[in-house]
Tab-separated table of C-alpha atoms in Angstrom:
chain	number	residue	atom	x	y	z
A	1	MET	CA	57.861	-10.447	-18.675
A	2	ALA	CA	56.327	-6.981	-18.945
A	3	SER	CA	57.053	-6.930	-22.665
A	4	HIS	CA	54.862	-9.965	-23.267
A	5	GLY	CA	51.211	-9.550	-24.115
A	6	GLY	CA	49.836	-11.561	-21.221
A	7	ASP	CA	51.246	-9.519	-18.396
A	8	HIS	CA	50.781	-5.877	-19.319
A	9	ILE	CA	50.148	-3.726	-16.246
A	10	VAL	CA	47.587	-0.981	-16.845
A	11	SER	CA	47.732	1.958	-14.460
A	12	PRO	CA	44.776	2.347	-12.046
A	13	LYS	CA	44.495	5.959	-13.279
A	14	LEU	CA	43.446	4.673	-16.705
A	15	TYR	CA	40.878	2.324	-15.121
A	16	VAL	CA	39.360	5.205	-13.151
A	17	THR	CA	39.265	7.392	-16.296
A	18	ILE	CA	37.419	4.647	-18.222
A	19	TRP	CA	35.071	4.188	-15.240
A	20	ILE	CA	34.186	7.912	-15.219
A	21	ILE	CA	33.618	7.923	-19.005
A	22	LEU	CA	31.313	4.886	-18.657
A	23	LEU	CA	29.278	6.634	-15.936
A	24	ILE	CA	29.002	9.813	-18.045
A	25	PHE	CA	27.787	7.777	-21.028
A	26	THR	CA	25.189	6.095	-18.790
A	27	GLY	CA	23.841	9.521	-17.800
A	28	LEU	CA	23.952	10.620	-21.441
A	29	THR	CA	21.946	7.626	-22.672
A	30	VAL	CA	19.236	8.232	-20.019
A	31	PHE	CA	19.120	11.923	-20.990
A	32	ALA	CA	18.895	11.086	-24.723
A	33	ALA	CA	16.021	8.650	-24.097
A	34	PHE	CA	13.832	11.494	-22.798
A	35	GLN	CA	14.386	13.589	-25.963
A	36	ASN	CA	12.414	13.021	-29.134
A	37	PHE	CA	14.792	12.255	-32.000
A	38	GLY	CA	12.254	10.071	-33.826
A	39	VAL	CA	14.032	7.105	-35.437
A	40	GLY	CA	17.278	8.541	-34.066
A	41	ASN	CA	16.467	7.461	-30.480
A	42	PRO	CA	17.317	3.741	-30.787
A	43	ILE	CA	20.313	4.571	-33.002
A	44	ILE	CA	21.739	6.976	-30.398
A	45	ALA	CA	21.033	4.488	-27.571
A	46	LEU	CA	22.811	1.662	-29.424
A	47	ALA	CA	25.719	3.890	-30.493
A	48	ILE	CA	26.323	4.811	-26.835
A	49	ALA	CA	26.023	1.148	-25.777
A	50	VAL	CA	28.516	0.047	-28.453
A	51	THR	CA	30.947	2.792	-27.378
A	52	LYS	CA	30.664	1.699	-23.718
A	53	ALA	CA	31.120	-1.972	-24.623
A	54	THR	CA	34.181	-1.143	-26.751
A	55	LEU	CA	35.786	0.743	-23.846
A	56	VAL	CA	35.146	-2.206	-21.504
A	57	VAL	CA	36.571	-4.710	-24.018
A	58	LEU	CA	39.675	-2.666	-24.877
A	59	PHE	CA	40.685	-1.544	-21.390
A	60	PHE	CA	38.948	-3.539	-18.624
A	61	MET	CA	39.303	-6.757	-20.638
A	62	HIS	CA	42.840	-5.815	-21.791
A	63	VAL	CA	42.202	-6.605	-25.459
A	64	LYS	CA	44.248	-3.530	-26.414
A	65	TYR	CA	47.268	-5.222	-24.782
A	66	SER	CA	46.452	-8.855	-25.637
A	67	PRO	CA	47.766	-11.010	-28.502
A	68	LYS	CA	46.202	-10.243	-31.890
A	69	MET	CA	44.633	-13.705	-31.864
A	70	ILE	CA	42.178	-12.550	-29.155
A	71	ALA	CA	41.009	-9.690	-31.410
A	72	LEU	CA	40.574	-12.252	-34.190
A	73	VAL	CA	38.387	-14.433	-31.942
A	74	ILE	CA	36.202	-11.430	-31.065
A	75	GLY	CA	36.002	-10.433	-34.733
A	76	CYS	CA	34.833	-13.962	-35.637
A	77	GLY	CA	32.196	-13.842	-32.893
A	78	LEU	CA	30.846	-10.472	-34.047
A	79	PHE	CA	30.836	-11.740	-37.646
A	80	PHE	CA	28.680	-14.727	-36.698
A	81	LEU	CA	26.439	-12.477	-34.595
A	82	SER	CA	25.943	-10.225	-37.634
A	83	ILE	CA	24.988	-13.281	-39.741
A	84	LEU	CA	22.411	-14.193	-37.086
A	85	MET	CA	20.938	-10.664	-37.046
A	86	VAL	CA	21.137	-9.763	-40.750
A	87	LEU	CA	19.815	-13.049	-42.139
A	88	THR	CA	17.006	-13.214	-39.554
A	89	CYS	CA	15.964	-9.649	-40.357
A	90	SER	CA	16.227	-10.131	-44.104
A	91	ASP	CA	13.727	-12.960	-43.715
A	92	TYR	CA	11.250	-11.166	-41.439
A	93	LEU	CA	11.468	-7.702	-42.995
A	94	SER	CA	10.910	-9.075	-46.511
A	95	ARG	CA	7.610	-10.682	-45.506
A	96	ALA	CA	5.699	-7.484	-44.827
A	97	TRP	CA	2.490	-9.000	-46.193
A	98	LYS	CA	2.286	-11.303	-43.180
A	99	PHE	CA	1.656	-8.592	-40.595
B	1	MET	CA	74.378	-38.295	-19.660
B	2	SER	CA	77.709	-36.859	-18.684
B	3	ASP	CA	77.811	-33.587	-16.847
B	4	SER	CA	79.998	-31.929	-19.494
B	5	HIS	CA	77.394	-32.713	-22.142
B	6	ALA	CA	74.521	-31.268	-20.164
B	7	THR	CA	76.223	-27.989	-19.377
B	8	THR	CA	76.889	-27.245	-23.043
B	9	LEU	CA	73.154	-27.152	-23.753
B	10	PRO	CA	71.453	-23.776	-23.327
B	11	PRO	CA	68.805	-23.812	-20.591
B	12	ALA	CA	65.679	-24.495	-22.656
B	13	ALA	CA	62.733	-22.284	-21.887
B	14	GLY	CA	60.087	-24.004	-19.824
B	15	HIS	CA	62.373	-26.681	-18.393
B	16	HIS	CA	62.929	-24.885	-15.139
B	17	HIS	CA	60.323	-27.071	-13.416
B	18	ASP	CA	57.847	-24.355	-12.550
B	19	PRO	CA	55.162	-26.310	-10.638
B	20	ALA	CA	52.422	-24.200	-12.269
B	21	LEU	CA	53.615	-25.043	-15.808
B	22	LEU	CA	51.690	-27.970	-17.295
B	23	GLU	CA	53.744	-30.330	-19.420
B	24	GLN	CA	51.942	-29.685	-22.713
B	25	PHE	CA	53.142	-26.042	-22.714
B	26	ASP	CA	56.632	-24.720	-23.412
B	27	THR	CA	56.408	-21.538	-21.361
B	28	ILE	CA	54.214	-19.901	-18.737
B	29	GLU	CA	53.357	-17.194	-21.280
B	30	GLN	CA	52.151	-19.774	-23.796
B	31	GLN	CA	50.081	-21.490	-21.117
B	32	LYS	CA	48.531	-18.173	-20.135
B	33	ASP	CA	47.772	-17.177	-23.739
B	34	ALA	CA	46.135	-20.563	-24.341
B	35	SER	CA	43.850	-20.312	-21.309
B	36	GLN	CA	42.938	-16.720	-22.177
B	37	PHE	CA	42.147	-17.830	-25.728
B	38	GLY	CA	39.915	-20.592	-24.384
B	39	MET	CA	38.086	-18.115	-22.131
B	40	TRP	CA	37.405	-15.826	-25.079
B	41	VAL	CA	36.060	-18.713	-27.179
B	42	PHE	CA	33.688	-19.485	-24.290
B	43	LEU	CA	32.601	-15.822	-24.177
B	44	ILE	CA	31.910	-15.935	-27.934
B	45	THR	CA	29.528	-18.864	-27.354
B	46	GLU	CA	27.884	-16.671	-24.690
B	47	ILE	CA	27.530	-13.835	-27.228
B	48	MET	CA	25.765	-16.257	-29.586
B	49	PHE	CA	23.522	-17.445	-26.731
B	50	PHE	CA	22.426	-13.908	-25.804
B	51	GLY	CA	22.407	-13.058	-29.528
B	52	GLY	CA	19.401	-15.337	-29.978
B	53	LEU	CA	17.506	-13.382	-27.310
B	54	PHE	CA	18.546	-10.045	-28.833
B	55	GLY	CA	17.408	-11.324	-32.248
B	56	ALA	CA	13.975	-12.267	-30.890
B	57	TYR	CA	13.782	-8.849	-29.233
B	58	LEU	CA	14.619	-7.076	-32.505
B	59	ILE	CA	11.880	-8.859	-34.449
B	60	TYR	CA	9.142	-8.421	-31.838
B	61	ARG	CA	10.021	-4.779	-31.230
B	62	ASN	CA	9.564	-4.235	-34.968
B	63	MET	CA	6.239	-6.091	-35.007
B	64	TYR	CA	4.690	-4.682	-31.818
B	65	ASN	CA	6.333	-1.283	-31.384
B	66	PRO	CA	3.427	0.474	-29.539
B	67	ALA	CA	3.286	-2.375	-27.004
B	68	PHE	CA	7.073	-2.179	-26.483
B	69	VAL	CA	6.865	1.584	-25.906
B	70	ALA	CA	4.056	1.221	-23.340
B	71	ALA	CA	5.632	-1.734	-21.517
B	72	SER	CA	9.084	-0.153	-21.414
B	73	LYS	CA	7.612	2.967	-19.800
B	74	SER	CA	6.173	0.826	-16.984
B	75	ILE	CA	9.545	-0.433	-15.735
B	76	ARG	CA	11.538	1.646	-13.253
B	77	ILE	CA	14.127	3.680	-15.149
B	78	ASP	CA	15.665	4.995	-11.903
B	79	LEU	CA	16.385	1.487	-10.609
B	80	GLY	CA	17.681	0.427	-14.024
B	81	ALA	CA	20.033	3.411	-14.231
B	82	ILE	CA	21.302	2.847	-10.663
B	83	ASN	CA	21.929	-0.818	-11.481
B	84	THR	CA	23.882	0.174	-14.597
B	85	ALA	CA	26.089	2.404	-12.450
B	86	VAL	CA	26.464	-0.373	-9.832
B	87	LEU	CA	27.650	-2.845	-12.497
B	88	ILE	CA	30.089	-0.330	-13.984
B	89	CYS	CA	31.510	0.220	-10.483
B	90	SER	CA	31.825	-3.550	-10.004
B	91	SER	CA	33.719	-3.747	-13.303
B	92	LEU	CA	36.158	-1.152	-11.968
B	93	THR	CA	36.687	-3.074	-8.712
B	94	MET	CA	37.149	-6.306	-10.730
B	95	ALA	CA	39.726	-4.640	-12.988
B	96	MET	CA	41.475	-3.391	-9.840
B	97	ALA	CA	41.373	-6.927	-8.372
B	98	VAL	CA	43.195	-8.299	-11.445
B	99	HIS	CA	45.617	-5.372	-11.207
B	100	SER	CA	46.290	-6.169	-7.520
B	101	ALA	CA	46.849	-9.845	-8.374
B	102	ALA	CA	49.376	-8.850	-11.046
B	103	LEU	CA	51.267	-6.800	-8.455
B	104	GLY	CA	51.061	-9.612	-5.911
B	105	ALA	CA	49.135	-7.489	-3.407
B	106	ARG	CA	47.162	-10.263	-1.728
B	107	LYS	CA	45.200	-8.106	0.727
B	108	LEU	CA	44.186	-5.623	-1.960
B	109	LEU	CA	43.162	-8.517	-4.216
B	110	ILE	CA	40.878	-9.914	-1.493
B	111	LEU	CA	39.510	-6.445	-0.744
B	112	PHE	CA	38.642	-5.709	-4.388
B	113	LEU	CA	37.128	-9.177	-4.879
B	114	ILE	CA	34.898	-8.611	-1.824
B	115	ALA	CA	33.927	-5.149	-3.176
B	116	THR	CA	32.986	-6.764	-6.498
B	117	LEU	CA	30.918	-9.404	-4.682
B	118	VAL	CA	29.117	-6.740	-2.617
B	119	LEU	CA	28.304	-4.647	-5.713
B	120	GLY	CA	27.062	-7.787	-7.484
B	121	GLY	CA	24.828	-8.426	-4.463
B	122	VAL	CA	23.487	-4.856	-4.584
B	123	PHE	CA	22.650	-5.338	-8.276
B	124	LEU	CA	20.767	-8.594	-7.595
B	125	GLY	CA	18.947	-6.990	-4.641
B	126	ILE	CA	17.714	-4.088	-6.771
B	127	LYS	CA	16.732	-6.564	-9.495
B	128	ALA	CA	14.690	-8.518	-6.920
B	129	VAL	CA	12.855	-5.305	-5.925
B	130	GLU	CA	12.036	-4.684	-9.603
B	131	TYR	CA	10.816	-8.253	-10.136
B	132	HIS	CA	8.622	-8.003	-7.041
B	133	GLU	CA	7.069	-4.789	-8.333
B	134	LYS	CA	6.283	-6.398	-11.672
B	135	TYR	CA	4.733	-9.356	-9.837
B	136	VAL	CA	2.510	-7.078	-7.742
B	137	GLU	CA	1.460	-5.115	-10.851
B	138	HIS	CA	0.352	-8.296	-12.717
B	139	HIS	CA	3.057	-7.662	-15.296
B	140	VAL	CA	4.476	-11.200	-15.187
B	141	PRO	CA	3.323	-13.118	-18.310
B	142	GLY	CA	0.950	-15.912	-17.352
B	143	PRO	CA	-2.655	-16.455	-16.240
B	144	ASN	CA	-2.628	-13.363	-13.960
B	145	PHE	CA	-1.174	-11.055	-16.592
B	146	ASP	CA	-3.122	-7.791	-16.902
B	147	PHE	CA	-1.108	-4.843	-18.171
B	148	ASN	CA	-3.715	-2.107	-17.642
B	149	SER	CA	-4.760	-3.121	-14.109
B	150	SER	CA	-1.966	-1.194	-12.400
B	151	GLU	CA	-1.288	1.538	-14.942
B	152	PRO	CA	-2.421	5.123	-14.256
B	153	ALA	CA	-5.480	6.124	-16.326
B	154	ASP	CA	-3.511	8.219	-18.831
B	155	GLU	CA	-1.069	5.388	-19.550
B	156	ARG	CA	-3.577	2.631	-20.268
B	157	VAL	CA	-3.483	1.118	-23.743
B	158	PRO	CA	-6.114	-0.568	-25.986
B	159	ALA	CA	-6.814	-4.236	-25.200
B	160	ASP	CA	-4.896	-5.641	-28.194
B	161	VAL	CA	-1.777	-3.603	-27.360
B	162	ALA	CA	-2.156	-4.566	-23.682
B	163	SER	CA	-2.049	-8.264	-24.541
B	164	GLN	CA	0.965	-7.694	-26.824
B	165	THR	CA	2.908	-6.160	-23.924
B	166	SER	CA	3.208	-9.681	-22.495
B	167	ILE	CA	5.692	-10.371	-25.323
B	168	PHE	CA	7.858	-7.503	-24.078
B	169	PHE	CA	7.642	-8.770	-20.503
B	170	ALA	CA	8.434	-12.345	-21.547
B	171	LEU	CA	11.603	-11.040	-23.234
B	172	TYR	CA	12.297	-8.733	-20.269
B	173	PHE	CA	12.193	-11.621	-17.791
B	174	ALA	CA	14.069	-14.011	-20.097
B	175	MET	CA	16.882	-11.542	-20.831
B	176	THR	CA	17.299	-9.996	-17.364
B	177	GLY	CA	16.732	-13.439	-15.814
B	178	MET	CA	19.517	-15.049	-17.847
B	179	HIS	CA	21.696	-12.057	-17.037
B	180	ALA	CA	20.896	-12.388	-13.324
B	181	LEU	CA	21.697	-16.119	-13.490
B	182	HIS	CA	25.123	-15.217	-14.889
B	183	MET	CA	25.544	-12.763	-11.997
B	184	ILE	CA	24.599	-15.445	-9.431
B	185	ILE	CA	27.096	-17.910	-10.961
B	186	GLY	CA	29.671	-15.091	-10.964
B	187	ALA	CA	29.015	-14.383	-7.280
B	188	GLY	CA	29.534	-18.085	-6.500
B	189	ILE	CA	32.883	-18.115	-8.326
B	190	LEU	CA	33.840	-14.862	-6.562
B	191	ILE	CA	33.321	-16.488	-3.149
B	192	PHE	CA	35.560	-19.360	-4.310
B	193	LEU	CA	38.209	-16.888	-5.535
B	194	ILE	CA	38.128	-14.947	-2.256
B	195	TYR	CA	38.580	-18.198	-0.297
B	196	ARG	CA	41.483	-19.283	-2.536
B	197	ALA	CA	43.090	-15.825	-2.511
B	198	TRP	CA	42.895	-15.845	1.291
B	199	HIS	CA	45.055	-18.973	1.228
B	200	GLY	CA	47.521	-17.287	-1.127
B	201	ALA	CA	46.612	-19.268	-4.242
B	202	TYR	CA	47.251	-16.414	-6.676
B	203	PRO	CA	50.868	-15.218	-6.538
B	204	PRO	CA	52.070	-12.820	-9.283
B	205	HIS	CA	52.242	-14.554	-12.715
B	206	HIS	CA	49.944	-17.359	-11.524
B	207	TYR	CA	46.639	-15.536	-11.306
B	208	THR	CA	45.167	-16.680	-14.639
B	209	MET	CA	42.001	-17.845	-12.878
B	210	VAL	CA	41.417	-14.340	-11.448
B	211	GLU	CA	42.129	-12.802	-14.863
B	212	ASN	CA	39.768	-15.146	-16.721
B	213	PHE	CA	37.031	-14.597	-14.150
B	214	GLY	CA	37.543	-10.856	-14.701
B	215	LEU	CA	36.830	-11.390	-18.405
B	216	TYR	CA	33.603	-13.209	-17.487
B	217	TRP	CA	32.513	-10.467	-15.091
B	218	HIS	CA	33.191	-7.687	-17.623
B	219	PHE	CA	31.300	-9.692	-20.249
B	220	VAL	CA	28.240	-9.867	-17.986
B	221	ASP	CA	28.589	-6.083	-17.538
B	222	ILE	CA	28.599	-5.618	-21.339
B	223	ILE	CA	25.388	-7.660	-21.687
B	224	TRP	CA	23.742	-5.289	-19.194
B	225	ILE	CA	25.121	-2.247	-21.063
B	226	PHE	CA	22.969	-3.432	-24.011
B	227	LEU	CA	19.976	-4.653	-21.966
B	228	PHE	CA	19.539	-1.311	-20.189
B	229	PRO	CA	18.833	0.888	-23.273
B	230	LEU	CA	16.930	-1.872	-25.087
B	231	LEU	CA	14.549	-2.682	-22.232
B	232	TYR	CA	14.339	0.485	-20.119
B	233	LEU	CA	14.782	3.201	-22.748
B	234	VAL	CA	12.600	2.097	-25.698
B	235	SER	CA	10.912	5.493	-25.717
B	236	ARG	CA	10.714	7.819	-22.752
B	237	SER	CA	10.023	11.084	-24.558
B	238	PRO	CA	6.520	12.456	-23.924
B	239	VAL	CA	6.030	13.281	-27.643
B	240	HIS	CA	5.960	10.546	-30.271
């Protein structure tokens, strides 16, 4: 059963490592927010958030050890999210004369 | 059916009358994969739901950036950072709960589920303190909204920017409120899981419910991982 995707046992050591990395990134994002990187600030904040979310998805949510179909579902979701964001922004940002 | 005929057939997978195996599935593994798949499809609908809020946030932050900077500075970064750490800890205890269920360690499973519930409660408690502060400061959008009334003199903003901060606070309460609602629902399910685990409902290989709830809990954690920098950390640097 261990060979099958659904029942992979991850060692607690790995969970604790991921937990420590997540806490370090939280400290890092607070530290970065107090620096002045200009337009870089939101980019750094989001890059850290995406990294943290990826770690949670891959290890805490076991996607690294799950069937490929799960990754496909997540990919579809992110694709539709990007349509929502990109098309909304392309509309608003191309109407600069309104505000 | 004669006995000799039956014995010549190989024992087909899934016909060993496992009480947990529903008849539409061939194997336990297939049943588990299907329920996990369904959980992920649900989480994708949740991403789209929160995606609408994030989209609204993106547009208004672009339109009213000075108001977003001022309003973001008025919320408690220390409490927000502590809450982020609390949620990350609760994700660890949840992951350990699923791990314990996989090993069949019933007492550890109950212990880690209770730890997750307690950390979820701490998060909601801190959130309540923050909401109360915003209420006292007249920072809740509505007839009593007055951004400058409670701000120190050097952090007051012009009247037009002050009125625009209500857009930030409306998004702040909508986003953290929906997140908190997910936490409250999660806490309710956790209590149910603890009760069921106490009665030994989740033996090894039959803990799909615990596993799928874990996915939900981690998802709620991920939403907060994005809410924290977007709401609390818009711009904290003293120089612009």
